[in-house]
Amino acid sequence: MKTSSYVLLRSVGPLLVPGGTPVAPSTSPTTAAPTHPTASRPPAVPARRTRLFALPEMRWAAAALALFLLGLAAQLLDGPGWLWRALYLVCYAAGGWEPGLAGLKALRERTLDVDLLMVVAAIGAAAIGQVTDGALLIVIFATSGALEALATARTEDSVRGLLDLAPQTATMLTPQGGEHLVRAADLQIGDMILVRPGERIAADGTVLAGASEVDQATITGEPLPADKTVGDEVFAGTLNGTGSLRVRVDRRAEDSVVARIATLVEQASQTKAKTQLFIEKVEQRYSIGMVAATLALFAIPLLWGDSLQDALLRAMTFMIVASPCAVVLATMPPLLAAIANAGRHGVLVKSAVVMEQLGATTRVAFDKTGTLTRGTPELADIRVLPGARFTEHELLRLAAAAEHPSEHPLAAAIVRAARGRGITLPDVTEFSAQPGRGVAALVDDHFVQVGSPSALLPAEDGTADTSTASAAVHA
């Protein structure tokens, strides 16, 4: 019976549409309207990318490849024999010294390393006159090792990039009301910090004073900023909006959500897939068996009267062909590269085992919001109350004008709808905003308020429908 593997792809967190309405950058009167964002996109993870030749393994592999190509060119162009042989020998040294040293260290611990087998096979090829083949083997192995080192470094880059989401410093408030700059890593549980507009929050904590909207896309996956007021939880590395917050630190830096995410990514890069575990399990026994077979192929024909050169050629050919280098090098580097690539695109892979199983997946279930859809709000409908003296066109014109100075994605949806209908927006004055409640402005001698029903039309029982926004226009 054929079985199926399943995978669930979803955004990190649910889509939460704040009940309040857009927040303005200031509460002072204004007549100018700044350029409005067209969509709210999650801030990208800070770009950290190890340069190609920053790794010594990559530099040695490049040197070995360059020397091999020079030697090959000299050989094919009938250059002096001493020249191309010397280039090949230097290629041996450049690409083989590091794996050879690693193999000798493993041998001291009574472990037969595949690196040592490769170097021995290359030296054996040179001993029978196949210097070019040995140099090519060195280049292949050095390049594979360099690519593995690069993949590992890029995985570490994704971890460091996640840690960079949290700021290095924070503004701590003293009991006497003063403030001073401290390292975020030195913050203790119970400390009070001040988060100004536009700053990243330095620690996980609880809002004790103030109100603002916070972009939590890097942590929760929410495409829209979440309104934060007294008593709400905030996370390190998230981006504060236009309000000011006083936050009580609830977790130390190493225990924050972003630090734990980084730890999970790092642990994932250290896990081993079933294929690699199997290779490592049989590698030692296979290597010992291969060495024994090589010695037998060399010694037995000599005892039967075969020539030294033929016996050595046969043994070295067998060692090169039977070497497990390619199998060993083909296991982990692809998985490391896949995990690192996923991390750079905002996908956290739990382990190498999960990544390996993804190859056998036959069915995929998607979480819609933020995965198959953009999560960008759009104006769906306008309903004018009976008896109102404004048409849909006039109501949208006034509401969009009042929302234009705001930075909130819901405001962007209203402005886009007005511009899509070719509506020219008038200038506004006396613009103000309350985080989580709404905006107000004077438009064409009309005082316009845009907010949630609970903010503009509170019910007698204290409840209200917050699924839609409302606009109130007063002459």
Short mmCIF file of C-alpha atoms in Angstrom, two decimals:
data_model
loop_
_atom_site.label_atom_id
_atom_site.label_comp_id
_atom_site.label_asym_id
_atom_site.label_seq_id
_atom_site.Cartn_x
_atom_site.Cartn_y
_atom_site.Cartn_z
CA MET A 1 0.00 0.00 0.00
CA LYS A 2 1.40 3.38 -0.99
CA THR A 3 1.74 5.88 1.84
CA SER A 4 1.86 9.64 1.62
CA SER A 5 3.95 12.17 3.47
CA TYR A 6 2.42 15.44 4.55
CA VAL A 7 3.78 18.86 5.34
CA LEU A 8 2.00 21.91 6.73
CA LEU A 9 3.22 25.29 5.53
CA ARG A 10 1.88 28.24 7.48
CA SER A 11 2.82 31.69 8.59
CA VAL A 12 4.54 31.96 11.96
CA GLY A 13 1.56 33.56 13.65
CA PRO A 14 -2.09 34.36 12.99
CA LEU A 15 -3.28 37.42 11.15
CA LEU A 16 -4.52 39.89 13.74
CA VAL A 17 -6.34 42.96 12.48
CA PRO A 18 -6.28 45.62 15.20
CA GLY A 19 -9.62 46.85 16.37
CA GLY A 20 -8.37 50.44 16.33
CA THR A 21 -7.55 52.52 13.33
CA PRO A 22 -4.49 54.19 11.88
CA VAL A 23 -2.04 56.04 14.08
CA ALA A 24 -0.56 59.32 12.97
CA PRO A 25 3.10 60.25 13.36
CA SER A 26 2.24 63.27 15.48
CA THR A 27 -0.63 65.05 17.17
CA SER A 28 0.22 68.51 15.94
CA PRO A 29 -1.77 70.24 13.20
CA THR A 30 -0.60 69.56 9.70
CA THR A 31 -1.52 70.41 6.18
CA ALA A 32 1.10 68.34 4.42
CA ALA A 33 0.47 64.67 3.77
CA PRO A 34 3.48 62.41 3.61
CA THR A 35 3.82 59.71 1.03
CA HIS A 36 1.68 56.81 2.07
CA PRO A 37 2.98 53.25 2.06
CA THR A 38 1.19 50.98 -0.33
CA ALA A 39 1.52 47.88 1.78
CA SER A 40 2.76 46.72 5.12
CA ARG A 41 5.57 44.26 4.62
CA PRO A 42 7.46 42.49 7.39
CA PRO A 43 10.90 43.97 8.02
CA ALA A 44 13.61 41.78 6.60
CA VAL A 45 16.09 39.95 8.75
CA PRO A 46 19.31 42.00 8.80
CA ALA A 47 21.50 40.82 5.93
CA ARG A 48 24.60 38.97 7.12
CA ARG A 49 26.39 37.03 4.45
CA THR A 50 29.86 35.55 4.70
CA ARG A 51 31.97 36.67 1.78
CA LEU A 52 33.15 33.92 -0.53
CA PHE A 53 36.85 34.26 0.17
CA ALA A 54 36.51 35.17 3.84
CA LEU A 55 36.92 31.47 4.68
CA PRO A 56 40.43 29.95 4.61
CA GLU A 57 39.03 26.72 3.14
CA MET A 58 37.68 28.66 0.17
CA ARG A 59 40.98 30.49 -0.38
CA TRP A 60 43.03 27.28 -0.31
CA ALA A 61 40.56 25.53 -2.62
CA ALA A 62 40.70 28.46 -5.06
CA ALA A 63 44.51 28.40 -4.97
CA ALA A 64 44.55 24.65 -5.63
CA LEU A 65 42.14 25.05 -8.55
CA ALA A 66 44.16 27.90 -10.07
CA LEU A 67 47.42 25.91 -9.78
CA PHE A 68 45.78 22.84 -11.31
CA LEU A 69 44.46 24.84 -14.27
CA LEU A 70 47.88 26.43 -14.82
CA GLY A 71 49.56 23.04 -14.66
CA LEU A 72 47.02 21.52 -17.02
CA ALA A 73 47.47 24.38 -19.50
CA ALA A 74 51.25 24.01 -19.37
CA GLN A 75 50.95 20.25 -19.90
CA LEU A 76 48.51 20.51 -22.83
CA LEU A 77 50.66 23.21 -24.48
CA ASP A 78 53.73 20.96 -24.31
CA GLY A 79 55.44 23.17 -21.75
CA PRO A 80 58.52 22.08 -19.82
CA GLY A 81 57.86 18.96 -17.77
CA TRP A 82 59.38 20.44 -14.64
CA LEU A 83 57.00 23.40 -14.87
CA TRP A 84 53.68 21.60 -14.96
CA ARG A 85 54.86 18.95 -12.49
CA ALA A 86 55.91 21.69 -10.08
CA LEU A 87 52.52 23.39 -10.47
CA TYR A 88 50.75 20.12 -9.74
CA LEU A 89 52.90 19.48 -6.66
CA VAL A 90 52.15 22.96 -5.31
CA CYS A 91 48.48 22.21 -6.00
CA TYR A 92 48.89 19.08 -3.85
CA ALA A 93 50.25 21.19 -1.01
CA ALA A 94 47.64 23.97 -1.27
CA GLY A 95 44.60 21.73 -1.38
CA GLY A 96 45.83 18.74 0.60
CA TRP A 97 47.63 20.06 3.66
CA GLU A 98 44.48 20.86 5.64
CA PRO A 99 42.59 17.58 5.08
CA GLY A 100 45.86 15.69 5.50
CA LEU A 101 46.50 17.33 8.87
CA ALA A 102 42.92 16.62 9.94
CA GLY A 103 43.37 13.00 8.92
CA LEU A 104 46.59 12.63 10.93
CA LYS A 105 44.92 14.11 14.00
CA ALA A 106 42.08 11.61 13.61
CA LEU A 107 44.61 8.80 13.19
CA ARG A 108 46.22 9.74 16.50
CA GLU A 109 42.82 9.08 18.07
CA ARG A 110 42.74 5.69 16.34
CA THR A 111 40.16 6.78 13.81
CA LEU A 112 40.62 6.30 10.08
CA ASP A 113 39.43 9.55 8.51
CA VAL A 114 38.28 9.80 4.90
CA ASP A 115 40.44 12.93 4.51
CA LEU A 116 43.58 10.88 5.08
CA LEU A 117 42.44 8.27 2.58
CA MET A 118 41.99 10.95 -0.04
CA VAL A 119 45.48 12.37 0.50
CA VAL A 120 47.03 8.89 0.43
CA ALA A 121 45.18 8.08 -2.79
CA ALA A 122 46.42 11.32 -4.40
CA ILE A 123 50.01 10.63 -3.32
CA GLY A 124 49.66 7.09 -4.60
CA ALA A 125 48.50 8.39 -7.97
CA ALA A 126 51.58 10.63 -8.15
CA ALA A 127 53.78 7.67 -7.20
CA ILE A 128 52.66 5.73 -10.27
CA GLY A 129 53.10 8.72 -12.57
CA GLN A 130 49.49 9.92 -12.62
CA VAL A 131 50.26 13.35 -11.19
CA THR A 132 47.40 15.00 -13.07
CA ASP A 133 44.81 12.56 -11.74
CA GLY A 134 46.07 13.00 -8.20
CA ALA A 135 45.97 16.79 -8.49
CA LEU A 136 42.41 16.60 -9.83
CA LEU A 137 41.39 14.45 -6.86
CA ILE A 138 42.91 17.03 -4.51
CA VAL A 139 41.02 19.87 -6.22
CA ILE A 140 37.69 18.01 -6.08
CA PHE A 141 38.07 17.19 -2.41
CA ALA A 142 39.30 20.67 -1.45
CA THR A 143 36.41 22.30 -3.35
CA SER A 144 33.87 20.02 -1.67
CA GLY A 145 35.28 20.83 1.75
CA ALA A 146 35.21 24.55 0.97
CA LEU A 147 31.58 24.38 -0.14
CA GLU A 148 30.66 22.56 3.07
CA ALA A 149 32.46 25.24 5.13
CA LEU A 150 30.64 27.96 3.18
CA ALA A 151 27.26 26.30 3.72
CA THR A 152 27.97 26.02 7.45
CA ALA A 153 29.04 29.68 7.62
CA ARG A 154 25.92 30.81 5.77
CA THR A 155 23.79 28.85 8.25
CA GLU A 156 25.57 30.65 11.09
CA ASP A 157 24.90 33.92 9.25
CA SER A 158 21.16 33.29 9.47
CA VAL A 159 21.49 32.71 13.23
CA ARG A 160 23.48 35.92 13.73
CA GLY A 161 21.00 37.78 11.53
CA LEU A 162 18.14 36.70 13.79
CA LEU A 163 20.06 37.85 16.86
CA ASP A 164 20.67 41.22 15.18
CA LEU A 165 16.93 41.86 15.20
CA ALA A 166 17.22 42.84 18.85
CA PRO A 167 19.02 46.17 19.42
CA GLN A 168 22.33 46.17 21.26
CA THR A 169 21.36 49.02 23.61
CA ALA A 170 18.29 50.16 25.50
CA THR A 171 17.15 53.28 27.33
CA MET A 172 16.65 52.24 30.94
CA LEU A 173 14.56 54.35 33.32
CA THR A 174 15.72 54.79 36.91
CA PRO A 175 13.36 54.89 39.92
CA GLN A 176 14.19 58.59 40.25
CA GLY A 177 12.84 59.28 36.77
CA GLY A 178 16.19 59.56 35.00
CA GLU A 179 17.24 57.60 31.96
CA HIS A 180 20.54 56.24 30.70
CA LEU A 181 21.77 54.01 27.88
CA VAL A 182 22.68 50.43 28.80
CA ARG A 183 23.56 47.24 26.93
CA ALA A 184 20.48 45.17 26.18
CA ALA A 185 22.33 42.09 27.42
CA ASP A 186 22.68 43.73 30.86
CA LEU A 187 18.95 44.26 31.36
CA GLN A 188 17.51 42.39 34.33
CA ILE A 189 13.99 41.16 34.95
CA GLY A 190 11.96 44.02 36.42
CA ASP A 191 13.95 46.83 34.78
CA MET A 192 11.98 49.60 33.09
CA ILE A 193 12.93 50.68 29.57
CA LEU A 194 11.72 53.47 27.33
CA VAL A 195 10.94 52.67 23.70
CA ARG A 196 10.67 55.75 21.53
CA PRO A 197 8.81 55.92 18.19
CA GLY A 198 10.59 54.05 15.41
CA GLU A 199 12.91 52.11 17.75
CA ARG A 200 13.20 48.35 18.04
CA ILE A 201 12.17 46.93 21.40
CA ALA A 202 15.22 45.70 23.31
CA ALA A 203 13.65 43.03 25.52
CA ASP A 204 10.58 40.86 25.99
CA GLY A 205 8.30 42.59 28.46
CA THR A 206 4.97 44.10 29.40
CA VAL A 207 3.76 47.60 28.55
CA LEU A 208 3.27 49.62 31.75
CA ALA A 209 2.59 53.02 30.17
CA GLY A 210 1.91 54.45 26.75
CA ALA A 211 0.24 53.16 23.61
CA SER A 212 1.53 52.43 20.12
CA GLU A 213 1.35 49.99 17.26
CA VAL A 214 4.16 47.43 17.00
CA ASP A 215 5.25 45.55 13.89
CA GLN A 216 5.70 41.98 15.12
CA ALA A 217 6.07 40.31 11.70
CA THR A 218 9.57 39.02 12.48
CA ILE A 219 8.26 37.11 15.50
CA THR A 220 4.58 36.30 14.97
CA GLY A 221 4.25 36.58 11.20
CA GLU A 222 1.40 39.09 11.50
CA PRO A 223 1.33 41.24 8.35
CA LEU A 224 -0.30 44.16 10.20
CA PRO A 225 1.05 46.05 13.23
CA ALA A 226 -0.56 45.11 16.54
CA ASP A 227 -1.90 47.81 18.84
CA LYS A 228 -0.15 47.75 22.22
CA THR A 229 -1.48 49.39 25.36
CA VAL A 230 -0.96 48.96 29.09
CA GLY A 231 -0.77 45.29 30.04
CA ASP A 232 0.11 43.97 26.56
CA GLU A 233 3.16 41.81 25.90
CA VAL A 234 5.89 42.95 23.52
CA PHE A 235 8.87 41.07 22.09
CA ALA A 236 12.51 41.95 21.61
CA GLY A 237 13.41 42.79 18.03
CA THR A 238 9.93 44.03 17.06
CA LEU A 239 9.57 47.52 15.64
CA ASN A 240 7.72 50.20 17.58
CA GLY A 241 5.45 52.54 15.66
CA THR A 242 4.61 56.16 16.34
CA GLY A 243 3.84 55.98 20.06
CA SER A 244 6.12 55.89 23.08
CA LEU A 245 6.13 52.85 25.38
CA ARG A 246 7.39 52.17 28.87
CA VAL A 247 8.11 48.46 29.11
CA ARG A 248 8.91 46.28 32.10
CA VAL A 249 11.51 43.63 31.24
CA ASP A 250 10.12 40.13 31.78
CA ARG A 251 12.93 38.04 30.27
CA ARG A 252 16.68 38.36 30.03
CA ALA A 253 18.23 38.76 26.57
CA GLU A 254 19.28 35.10 26.32
CA ASP A 255 15.74 33.96 27.16
CA SER A 256 13.90 36.23 24.72
CA VAL A 257 11.74 34.81 21.96
CA VAL A 258 14.13 35.93 19.20
CA ALA A 259 17.09 34.36 21.06
CA ARG A 260 15.20 31.09 21.37
CA ILE A 261 14.37 31.16 17.66
CA ALA A 262 18.06 31.69 16.88
CA THR A 263 18.94 28.76 19.15
CA LEU A 264 16.49 26.52 17.29
CA VAL A 265 18.05 27.46 13.95
CA GLU A 266 21.52 26.77 15.31
CA GLN A 267 20.43 23.42 16.70
CA ALA A 268 18.85 22.55 13.37
CA SER A 269 22.17 23.14 11.60
CA GLN A 270 23.86 20.72 14.01
CA THR A 271 21.39 17.89 13.56
CA LYS A 272 22.19 15.00 11.28
CA ALA A 273 19.88 13.40 8.78
CA LYS A 274 19.32 9.66 8.69
CA THR A 275 21.40 9.36 5.54
CA GLN A 276 24.38 11.05 7.16
CA LEU A 277 24.04 8.98 10.34
CA PHE A 278 24.06 5.84 8.23
CA ILE A 279 27.11 7.00 6.27
CA GLU A 280 28.99 7.83 9.45
CA LYS A 281 28.05 4.48 10.92
CA VAL A 282 29.48 2.46 8.04
CA GLU A 283 32.25 4.87 7.03
CA GLN A 284 34.78 3.65 9.58
CA ARG A 285 34.27 -0.04 8.82
CA TYR A 286 34.20 0.62 5.08
CA SER A 287 37.41 2.63 5.23
CA ILE A 288 39.24 -0.08 7.17
CA GLY A 289 37.99 -2.69 4.73
CA MET A 290 39.07 -0.58 1.77
CA VAL A 291 42.59 -0.13 3.18
CA ALA A 292 42.85 -3.87 3.83
CA ALA A 293 41.69 -4.63 0.29
CA THR A 294 44.17 -2.13 -1.16
CA LEU A 295 47.06 -3.71 0.74
CA ALA A 296 45.93 -7.14 -0.39
CA LEU A 297 45.74 -6.03 -4.02
CA PHE A 298 49.27 -4.70 -3.72
CA ALA A 299 50.90 -7.51 -1.74
CA ILE A 300 49.32 -10.67 -3.16
CA PRO A 301 50.24 -9.99 -6.84
CA LEU A 302 53.81 -9.22 -5.73
CA LEU A 303 54.02 -12.61 -4.01
CA TRP A 304 52.86 -14.23 -7.25
CA GLY A 305 55.62 -12.52 -9.21
CA ASP A 306 53.81 -9.44 -10.53
CA SER A 307 55.91 -6.31 -11.17
CA LEU A 308 56.03 -3.54 -8.55
CA GLN A 309 54.67 -0.91 -10.92
CA ASP A 310 51.69 -3.03 -12.03
CA ALA A 311 50.83 -4.04 -8.46
CA LEU A 312 51.06 -0.43 -7.26
CA LEU A 313 49.00 0.85 -10.20
CA ARG A 314 46.30 -1.75 -9.54
CA ALA A 315 46.19 -0.99 -5.80
CA MET A 316 46.12 2.78 -6.24
CA THR A 317 43.44 2.57 -8.90
CA PHE A 318 41.30 0.53 -6.56
CA MET A 319 41.85 2.97 -3.67
CA ILE A 320 40.88 5.98 -5.79
CA VAL A 321 37.77 4.31 -7.22
CA ALA A 322 36.63 2.71 -3.96
CA SER A 323 37.27 5.79 -1.78
CA PRO A 324 34.06 6.89 -0.01
CA CYS A 325 34.96 10.58 -0.37
CA ALA A 326 32.16 11.40 -2.80
CA VAL A 327 29.51 9.63 -0.73
CA VAL A 328 30.59 11.34 2.48
CA LEU A 329 30.78 14.78 0.88
CA ALA A 330 27.39 14.40 -0.81
CA THR A 331 25.37 14.00 2.41
CA MET A 332 25.48 17.02 4.71
CA PRO A 333 26.48 19.98 2.47
CA PRO A 334 23.21 19.93 0.48
CA LEU A 335 21.18 19.84 3.69
CA LEU A 336 23.20 22.65 5.25
CA ALA A 337 22.80 24.73 2.12
CA ALA A 338 19.04 24.13 2.11
CA ILE A 339 18.67 25.07 5.80
CA ALA A 340 20.77 28.23 5.30
CA ASN A 341 18.81 29.23 2.20
CA ALA A 342 15.51 28.69 4.02
CA GLY A 343 16.72 30.80 6.95
CA ARG A 344 17.63 33.69 4.63
CA HIS A 345 14.06 33.62 3.28
CA GLY A 346 12.43 33.61 6.71
CA VAL A 347 11.74 29.86 6.94
CA LEU A 348 13.01 28.15 10.09
CA VAL A 349 13.77 24.45 9.60
CA LYS A 350 13.45 22.38 12.75
CA SER A 351 16.19 19.89 11.86
CA ALA A 352 18.09 18.26 9.01
CA VAL A 353 15.81 15.25 9.41
CA VAL A 354 12.80 17.42 8.55
CA MET A 355 14.56 18.86 5.53
CA GLU A 356 15.43 15.37 4.31
CA GLN A 357 11.85 14.18 4.76
CA LEU A 358 10.62 17.14 2.74
CA GLY A 359 12.00 15.41 -0.34
CA ALA A 360 9.51 12.59 0.14
CA THR A 361 6.51 14.88 0.62
CA THR A 362 3.57 14.15 -1.65
CA ARG A 363 0.88 16.43 -0.20
CA VAL A 364 1.11 19.97 1.16
CA ALA A 365 -1.40 21.81 3.36
CA PHE A 366 -1.08 25.61 3.36
CA ASP A 367 -2.14 28.11 5.96
CA LYS A 368 -3.75 30.77 3.76
CA THR A 369 -2.95 34.09 5.44
CA GLY A 370 0.60 35.23 4.83
CA THR A 371 1.44 32.06 2.89
CA LEU A 372 -0.87 31.98 -0.12
CA THR A 373 -2.12 35.53 0.37
CA ARG A 374 -0.27 38.78 1.01
CA GLY A 375 -2.26 39.74 4.08
CA THR A 376 -2.69 43.31 2.80
CA PRO A 377 -6.04 44.91 3.77
CA GLU A 378 -8.35 46.21 1.06
CA LEU A 379 -11.49 48.35 1.27
CA ALA A 380 -14.34 45.93 0.54
CA ASP A 381 -17.52 47.96 0.94
CA ILE A 382 -18.91 51.37 1.92
CA ARG A 383 -22.27 51.56 3.66
CA VAL A 384 -23.87 54.94 4.22
CA LEU A 385 -26.33 55.13 7.12
CA PRO A 386 -29.94 55.99 6.22
CA GLY A 387 -30.60 59.70 6.30
CA ALA A 388 -26.96 60.68 5.95
CA ARG A 389 -26.32 63.70 3.75
CA PHE A 390 -23.11 62.26 2.27
CA THR A 391 -22.83 59.96 -0.72
CA GLU A 392 -20.39 57.05 -0.88
CA HIS A 393 -18.09 59.15 -3.04
CA GLU A 394 -18.09 62.08 -0.62
CA LEU A 395 -17.69 59.85 2.44
CA LEU A 396 -14.71 58.02 0.91
CA ARG A 397 -13.15 61.36 -0.09
CA LEU A 398 -13.37 62.74 3.46
CA ALA A 399 -12.26 59.51 5.15
CA ALA A 400 -9.29 59.04 2.79
CA ALA A 401 -8.19 62.64 3.33
CA ALA A 402 -8.27 62.16 7.10
CA GLU A 403 -6.35 58.87 6.83
CA HIS A 404 -3.74 60.13 4.37
CA PRO A 405 -1.20 61.39 6.95
CA SER A 406 -1.40 58.10 8.86
CA GLU A 407 1.11 55.26 8.52
CA HIS A 408 -1.26 52.42 9.38
CA PRO A 409 -1.98 49.71 6.76
CA LEU A 410 -5.74 50.14 7.23
CA ALA A 411 -5.33 53.80 6.34
CA ALA A 412 -3.35 52.74 3.27
CA ALA A 413 -6.29 50.58 2.15
CA ILE A 414 -8.71 53.51 2.35
CA VAL A 415 -6.33 55.85 0.51
CA ARG A 416 -5.70 53.26 -2.23
CA ALA A 417 -9.46 52.80 -2.70
CA ALA A 418 -9.97 56.56 -3.08
CA ARG A 419 -7.14 56.91 -5.58
CA GLY A 420 -8.39 53.87 -7.46
CA ARG A 421 -11.66 55.72 -8.03
CA GLY A 422 -9.82 58.85 -9.20
CA ILE A 423 -10.73 60.89 -6.11
CA THR A 424 -8.57 63.96 -5.42
CA LEU A 425 -7.82 64.27 -1.72
CA PRO A 426 -8.07 67.72 -0.11
CA ASP A 427 -5.58 69.07 2.42
CA VAL A 428 -6.24 68.45 6.11
CA THR A 429 -5.61 70.47 9.25
CA GLU A 430 -5.77 69.78 12.98
CA PHE A 431 -4.75 66.18 12.39
CA SER A 432 -4.45 64.02 15.52
CA ALA A 433 -4.40 60.36 16.39
CA GLN A 434 -4.88 58.08 19.38
CA PRO A 435 -3.10 54.70 19.24
CA GLY A 436 -5.62 51.91 19.07
CA ARG A 437 -8.59 54.24 18.72
CA GLY A 438 -8.44 56.24 15.51
CA VAL A 439 -7.63 59.51 13.80
CA ALA A 440 -9.31 62.87 13.55
CA ALA A 441 -8.80 65.81 11.19
CA LEU A 442 -10.46 68.92 9.81
CA VAL A 443 -11.29 68.40 6.12
CA ASP A 444 -13.13 71.07 4.10
CA ASP A 445 -14.59 72.58 7.30
CA HIS A 446 -15.80 69.12 8.36
CA PHE A 447 -14.45 67.47 11.52
CA VAL A 448 -13.80 63.87 10.44
CA GLN A 449 -13.16 60.97 12.81
CA VAL A 450 -12.17 57.52 11.59
CA GLY A 451 -11.99 54.66 14.07
CA SER A 452 -13.44 51.41 15.26
CA PRO A 453 -17.11 51.26 16.32
CA SER A 454 -16.05 50.73 19.93
CA ALA A 455 -14.07 53.98 19.81
CA LEU A 456 -16.64 56.14 18.00
CA LEU A 457 -19.97 54.54 18.96
CA PRO A 458 -19.55 52.70 22.28
CA ALA A 459 -22.50 50.51 23.17
CA GLU A 460 -24.42 50.95 26.37
CA ASP A 461 -23.37 47.52 27.60
CA GLY A 462 -19.72 48.29 26.91
CA THR A 463 -19.46 45.95 23.91
CA ALA A 464 -19.24 46.75 20.23
CA ASP A 465 -18.47 45.11 16.95
CA THR A 466 -14.78 45.78 16.18
CA SER A 467 -14.63 43.89 12.92
CA THR A 468 -15.12 46.99 10.81
CA ALA A 469 -14.06 50.61 10.89
CA SER A 470 -16.43 53.54 11.14
CA ALA A 471 -16.24 57.12 10.00
CA ALA A 472 -18.02 60.01 11.68
CA VAL A 473 -18.32 63.33 9.91
CA HIS A 474 -19.49 66.46 11.73
CA ALA A 475 -20.23 69.72 10.01
#
